[in-house]
Coordinates of C-alpha atoms and ligand atoms in Angstrom, one line a residue:
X1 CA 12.9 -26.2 -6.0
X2 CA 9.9 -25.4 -3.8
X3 CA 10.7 -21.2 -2.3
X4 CA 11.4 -20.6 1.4
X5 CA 10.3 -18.4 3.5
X6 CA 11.8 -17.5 6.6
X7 CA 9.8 -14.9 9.1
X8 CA 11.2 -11.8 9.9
X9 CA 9.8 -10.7 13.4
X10 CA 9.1 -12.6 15.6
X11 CA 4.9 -12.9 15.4
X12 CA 5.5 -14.5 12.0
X13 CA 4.7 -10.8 9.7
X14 CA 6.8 -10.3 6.7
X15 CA 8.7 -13.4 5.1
X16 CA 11.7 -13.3 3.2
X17 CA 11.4 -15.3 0.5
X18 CA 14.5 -17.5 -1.5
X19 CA 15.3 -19.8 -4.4
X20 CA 13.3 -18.4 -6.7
X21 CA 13.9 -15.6 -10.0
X22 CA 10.7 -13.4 -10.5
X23 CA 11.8 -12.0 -13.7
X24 CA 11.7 -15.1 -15.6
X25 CA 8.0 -17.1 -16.0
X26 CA 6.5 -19.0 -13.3
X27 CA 5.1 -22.0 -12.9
X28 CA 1.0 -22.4 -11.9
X29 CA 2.6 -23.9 -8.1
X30 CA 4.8 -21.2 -7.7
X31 CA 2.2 -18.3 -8.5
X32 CA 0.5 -20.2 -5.8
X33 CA 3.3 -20.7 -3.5
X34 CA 3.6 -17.0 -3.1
X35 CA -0.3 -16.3 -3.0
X36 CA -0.1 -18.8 0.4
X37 CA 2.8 -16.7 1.2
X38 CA 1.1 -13.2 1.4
X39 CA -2.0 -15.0 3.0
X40 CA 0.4 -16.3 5.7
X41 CA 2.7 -13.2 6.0
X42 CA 0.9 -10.1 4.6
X43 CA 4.3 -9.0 3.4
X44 CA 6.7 -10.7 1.5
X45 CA 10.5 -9.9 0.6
X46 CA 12.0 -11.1 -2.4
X47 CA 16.3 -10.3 -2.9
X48 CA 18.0 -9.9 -5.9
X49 CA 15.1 -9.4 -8.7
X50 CA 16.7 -7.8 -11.5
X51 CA 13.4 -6.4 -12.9
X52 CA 12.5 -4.3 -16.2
X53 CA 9.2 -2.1 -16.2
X54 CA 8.4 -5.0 -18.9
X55 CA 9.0 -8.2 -16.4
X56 CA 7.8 -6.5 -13.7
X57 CA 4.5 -6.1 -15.5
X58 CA 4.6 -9.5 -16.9
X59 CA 5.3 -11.1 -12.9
X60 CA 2.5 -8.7 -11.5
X61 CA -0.2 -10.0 -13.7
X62 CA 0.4 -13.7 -12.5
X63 CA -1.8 -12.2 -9.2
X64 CA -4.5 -10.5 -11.4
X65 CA -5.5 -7.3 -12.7
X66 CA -3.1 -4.0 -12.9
X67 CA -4.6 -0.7 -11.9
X68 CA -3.7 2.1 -13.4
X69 CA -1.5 4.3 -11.3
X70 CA -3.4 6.8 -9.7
X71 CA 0.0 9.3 -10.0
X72 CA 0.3 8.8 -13.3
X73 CA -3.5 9.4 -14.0
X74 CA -3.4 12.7 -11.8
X75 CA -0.8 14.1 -13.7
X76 CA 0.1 15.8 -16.2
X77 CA 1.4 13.4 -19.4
X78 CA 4.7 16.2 -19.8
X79 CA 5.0 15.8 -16.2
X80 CA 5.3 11.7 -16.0
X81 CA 8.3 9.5 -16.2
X82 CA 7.5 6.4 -16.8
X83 CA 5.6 5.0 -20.0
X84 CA 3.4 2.4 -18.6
X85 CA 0.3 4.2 -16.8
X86 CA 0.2 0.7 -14.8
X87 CA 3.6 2.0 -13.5
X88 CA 3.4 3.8 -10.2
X89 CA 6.5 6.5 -9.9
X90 CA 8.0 6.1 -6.6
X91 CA 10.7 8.3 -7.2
X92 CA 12.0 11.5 -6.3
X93 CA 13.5 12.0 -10.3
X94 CA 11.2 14.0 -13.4
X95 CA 11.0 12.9 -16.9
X96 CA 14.7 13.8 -17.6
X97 CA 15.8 11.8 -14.9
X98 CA 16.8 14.8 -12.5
X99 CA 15.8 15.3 -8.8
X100 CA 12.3 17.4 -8.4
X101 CA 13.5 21.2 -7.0
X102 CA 11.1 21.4 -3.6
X103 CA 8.9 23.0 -4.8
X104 CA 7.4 20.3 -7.3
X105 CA 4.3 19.5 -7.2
X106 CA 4.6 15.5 -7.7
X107 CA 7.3 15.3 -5.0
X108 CA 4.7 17.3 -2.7
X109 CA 1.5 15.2 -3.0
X110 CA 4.2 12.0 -3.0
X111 CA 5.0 13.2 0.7
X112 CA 1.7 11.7 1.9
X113 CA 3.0 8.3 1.2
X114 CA 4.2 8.8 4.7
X115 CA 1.1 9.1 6.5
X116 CA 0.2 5.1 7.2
X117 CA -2.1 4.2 4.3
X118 CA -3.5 1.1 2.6
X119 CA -3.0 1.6 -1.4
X120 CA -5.8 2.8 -3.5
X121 CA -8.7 2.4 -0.5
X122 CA -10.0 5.6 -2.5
X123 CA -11.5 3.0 -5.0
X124 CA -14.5 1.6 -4.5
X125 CA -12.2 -1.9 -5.6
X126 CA -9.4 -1.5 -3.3
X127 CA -5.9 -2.4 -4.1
X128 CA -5.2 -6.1 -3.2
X129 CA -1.4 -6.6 -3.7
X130 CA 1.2 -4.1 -4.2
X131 CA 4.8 -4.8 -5.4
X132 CA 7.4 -2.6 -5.0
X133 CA 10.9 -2.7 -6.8
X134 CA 13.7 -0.9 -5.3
X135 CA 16.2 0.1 -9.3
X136 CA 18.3 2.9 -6.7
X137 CA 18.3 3.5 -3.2
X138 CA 19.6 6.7 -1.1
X139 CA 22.5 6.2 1.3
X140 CA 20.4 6.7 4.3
X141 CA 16.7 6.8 5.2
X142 CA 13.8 5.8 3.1
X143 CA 12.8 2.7 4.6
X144 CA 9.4 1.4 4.0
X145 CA 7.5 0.3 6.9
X146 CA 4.4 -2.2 7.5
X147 CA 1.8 -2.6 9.9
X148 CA 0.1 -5.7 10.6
X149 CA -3.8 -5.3 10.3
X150 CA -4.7 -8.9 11.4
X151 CA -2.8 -8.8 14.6
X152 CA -4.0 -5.2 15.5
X153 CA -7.5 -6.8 14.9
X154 CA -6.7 -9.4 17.3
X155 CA -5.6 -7.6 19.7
X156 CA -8.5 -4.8 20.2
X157 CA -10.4 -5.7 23.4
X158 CA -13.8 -7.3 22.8
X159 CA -15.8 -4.3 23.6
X160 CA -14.0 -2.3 20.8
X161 CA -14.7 -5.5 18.2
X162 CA -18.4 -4.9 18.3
X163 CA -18.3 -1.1 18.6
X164 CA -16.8 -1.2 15.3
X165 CA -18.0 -4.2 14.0
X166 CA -20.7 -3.0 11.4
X167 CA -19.0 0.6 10.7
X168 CA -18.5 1.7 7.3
X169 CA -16.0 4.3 6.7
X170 CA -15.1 6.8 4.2
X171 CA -12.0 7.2 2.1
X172 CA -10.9 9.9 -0.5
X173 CA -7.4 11.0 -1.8
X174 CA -8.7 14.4 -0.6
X175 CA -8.7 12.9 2.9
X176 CA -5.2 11.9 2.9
X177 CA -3.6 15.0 1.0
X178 CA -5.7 17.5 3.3
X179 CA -3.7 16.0 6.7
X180 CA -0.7 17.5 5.0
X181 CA -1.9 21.0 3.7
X182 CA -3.5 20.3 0.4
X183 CA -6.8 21.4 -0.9
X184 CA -9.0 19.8 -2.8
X185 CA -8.8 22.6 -5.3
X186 CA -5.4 22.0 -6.0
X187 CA -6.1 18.6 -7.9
X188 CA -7.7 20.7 -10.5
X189 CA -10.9 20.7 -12.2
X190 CA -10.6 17.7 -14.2
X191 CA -9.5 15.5 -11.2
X192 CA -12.4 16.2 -9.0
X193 CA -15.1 13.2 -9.6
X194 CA -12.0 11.1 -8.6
X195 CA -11.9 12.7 -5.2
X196 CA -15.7 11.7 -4.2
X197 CA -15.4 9.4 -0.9
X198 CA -16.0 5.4 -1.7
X199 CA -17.2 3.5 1.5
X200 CA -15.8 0.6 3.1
X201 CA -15.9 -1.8 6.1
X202 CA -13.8 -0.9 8.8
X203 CA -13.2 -4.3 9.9
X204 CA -12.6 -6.9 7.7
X205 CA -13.0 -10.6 6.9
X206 CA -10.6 -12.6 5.0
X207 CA -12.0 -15.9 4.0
X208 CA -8.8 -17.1 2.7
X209 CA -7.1 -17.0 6.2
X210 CA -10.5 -16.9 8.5
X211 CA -9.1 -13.8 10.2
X212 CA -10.6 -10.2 10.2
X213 CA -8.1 -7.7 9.3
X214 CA -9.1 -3.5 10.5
X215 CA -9.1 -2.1 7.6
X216 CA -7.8 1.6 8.1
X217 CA -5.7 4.1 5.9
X218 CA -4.9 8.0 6.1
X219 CA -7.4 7.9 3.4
X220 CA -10.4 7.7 5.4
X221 CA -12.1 11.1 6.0
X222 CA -15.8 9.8 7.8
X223 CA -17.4 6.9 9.2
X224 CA -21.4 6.8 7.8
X225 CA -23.6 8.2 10.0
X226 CA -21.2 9.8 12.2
X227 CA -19.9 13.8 13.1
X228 CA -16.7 14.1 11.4
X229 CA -14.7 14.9 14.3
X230 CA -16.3 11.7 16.6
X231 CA -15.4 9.7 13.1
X232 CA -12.0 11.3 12.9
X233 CA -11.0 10.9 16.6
X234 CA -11.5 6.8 16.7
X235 CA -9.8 6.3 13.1
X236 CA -6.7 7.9 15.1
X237 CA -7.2 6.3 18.4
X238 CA -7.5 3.0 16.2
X239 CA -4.2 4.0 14.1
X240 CA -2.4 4.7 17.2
X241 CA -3.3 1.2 18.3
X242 CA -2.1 -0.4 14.7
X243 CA 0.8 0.8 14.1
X244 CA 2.4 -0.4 17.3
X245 CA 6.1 -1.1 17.5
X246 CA 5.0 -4.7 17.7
X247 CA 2.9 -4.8 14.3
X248 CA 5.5 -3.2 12.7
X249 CA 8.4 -4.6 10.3
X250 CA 10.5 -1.9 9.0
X251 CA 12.5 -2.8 5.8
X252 CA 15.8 -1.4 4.7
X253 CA 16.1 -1.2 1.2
X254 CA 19.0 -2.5 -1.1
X255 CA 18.4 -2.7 -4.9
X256 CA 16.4 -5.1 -6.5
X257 CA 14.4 -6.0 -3.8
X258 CA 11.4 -6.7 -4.6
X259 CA 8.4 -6.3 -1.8
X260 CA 5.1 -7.5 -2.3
X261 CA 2.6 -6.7 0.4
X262 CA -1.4 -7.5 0.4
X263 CA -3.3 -3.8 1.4
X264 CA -6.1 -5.8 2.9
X265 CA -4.1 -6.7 5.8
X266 CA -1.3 -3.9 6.1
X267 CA -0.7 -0.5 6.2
X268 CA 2.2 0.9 5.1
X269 CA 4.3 4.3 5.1
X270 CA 7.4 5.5 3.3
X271 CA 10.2 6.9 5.9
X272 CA 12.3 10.1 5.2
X273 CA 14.8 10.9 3.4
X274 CA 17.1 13.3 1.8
X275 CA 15.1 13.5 -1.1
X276 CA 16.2 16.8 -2.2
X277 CA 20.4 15.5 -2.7
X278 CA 20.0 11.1 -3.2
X279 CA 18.1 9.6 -5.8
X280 CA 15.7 6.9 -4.7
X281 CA 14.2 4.8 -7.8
X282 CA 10.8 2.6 -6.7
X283 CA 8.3 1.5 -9.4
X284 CA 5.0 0.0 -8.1
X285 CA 2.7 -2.3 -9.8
X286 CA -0.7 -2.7 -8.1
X287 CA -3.0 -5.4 -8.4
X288 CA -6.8 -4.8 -8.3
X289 CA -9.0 -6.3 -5.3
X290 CA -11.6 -8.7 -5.8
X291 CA -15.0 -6.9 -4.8
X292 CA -16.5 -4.0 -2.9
X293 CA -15.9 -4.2 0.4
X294 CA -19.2 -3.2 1.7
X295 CA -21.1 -6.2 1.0
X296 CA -18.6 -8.8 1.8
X297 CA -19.7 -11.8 4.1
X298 CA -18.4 -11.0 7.7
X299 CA -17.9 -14.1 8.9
X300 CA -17.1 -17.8 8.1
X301 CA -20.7 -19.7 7.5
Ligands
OGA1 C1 3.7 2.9 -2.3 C2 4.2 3.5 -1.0 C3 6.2 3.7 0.3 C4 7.7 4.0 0.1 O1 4.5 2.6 -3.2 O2 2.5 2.6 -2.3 O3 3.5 3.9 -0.2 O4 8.5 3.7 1.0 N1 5.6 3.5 -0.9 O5 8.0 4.5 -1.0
MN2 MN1 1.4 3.2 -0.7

């Protein structure tokens, strides 16, 4: 049975998906049913996905490469839950399965997975897909919402599409962590030659779909060639813009859904939650991008 997808706002962002089981193998058409999926909807929601870590793995490499977590590479091996270094903890529990105290260091750096970010733009390959399984959600809170990067393109007035046009910004995990009172000393000695900034286009063309996509994340520290705070002050004017009521699709969890959402043409942010008294269970599988960003053609030939 060919999948359905029915759109979830009314611009035609996020799809929910039906009539299919992720956790058992796919066909070649259905990989590429979904692929034509997240190029139509950025952001794709699948119900009901009873995953393992193992299926989970075994579905995500259907879209291409895994990276390796960059929470699990950070850390500390007695300080990690999950097994699989391709396994992104997005949880508030430790290695014996209890909540962190608030004062733990993992559920501390994980609280700037609320500032709106694009997964892994501190690589020089960027993230392309990310998929997120919900195995327990809290009783209130913790959504997970997405910004639409095509449609905020769109939408920029003319004179803005050429100011930015050619810029080329600057993204570290320092960037992201300092916004919320972290140093770059405090990722340690051993974790500093992954904090150098990797550059990237600002604004983005997608040859699958023909559309440019502003590519912006809380990430970016610097635009090249630029004072920091003229560089700093557009990236939030521009963020402002994105994120947008109208760009935005906020999804409620319930367990076992699986989301899958393409980080070349979103942004994303976790919401609150009482992380501190309800357990909330996420494990994220990322798919490497295809190519620096930098060089990529701008437009269609
Ligand atoms: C992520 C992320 C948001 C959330 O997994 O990359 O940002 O709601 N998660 O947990
Ligand atoms: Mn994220």
């Amino acid at each position: 049975m060919p999948l359905t997808i029915r759109p979830l706002t009314p611009s035609g962002f996020a799809g929910e998906v039906s009539d299919i089981d992720l956790t058992q193998p796919l066909t070649r058409d259905q990989v590429a049913a979904i692929d034509d999926g997240m190029d139509q909807y950025g952001v794709l929601i699948f119900h009901g996905q009873r995953f393992t870590d193992e299926t989970q793995l075994a579905f995500s490499r259907n879209f291409g490469e895994l990276e390796v977590s960059s929470g699990a590479e950070m850390s500390k091996a007695r300080d990690r839950r999950l097994a699989r270094m391709e396994m992104a903890d997005i949880s508030n529990l430790d290695r014996d399965g209890k909540l962190r105290a608030a004062s733990d260091r993992m559920r501390l750096t994980a609280l700037g997975n609320r500032l709106w970010h694009s997964d892994a733009s501190f690589r020089a390959v960027p993230a392309k897909y990310s998929l997120l399984s919900a195995r327990v959600v809290p009783g209130t809170g913790g959504n997970t919402e997405f910004a639409d990067m095509r449609s905020a393109y769109d939408a920029l007035d003319e004179d803005m599409k050429a100011d930015i046009e050619d810029l080329v910004t600057e993204h570290s995990n320092a960037f992201s962590r300092e916004q919320i009172g972290f140093l770059k000393v405090d990722y340690g000695a051993e974790n500093q030659d992954k904090l150098t900034p990797v550059r990237h286009r600002l604004a983005r063309f997608d040859p699958r779909t023909g559309r440019k996509t502003l590519y912006l994340s809380a990430h970016i520290g610097g635009i090249v060639g630029w004072p920091v705070p003229e560089a700093r002050m557009l990236i939030r004017d521009l963020t402002e813009h994105a994120v947008q009521r109208r760009f935005v699709y906020a999804h409620v969890w319930s367990p076992w859904d699986l989301v899958i959402w393409d980080n070349r043409a979103t942004m994303h942010r976790a919401r609150r939650y009482n992380d501190l008294s309800d357990v909330r269970d996420l494990r994220r599988t990322t798919i490497r991008g295809d190519g620096v960003t930098v060089a990529q053609i701008q437009r269609a030939a």
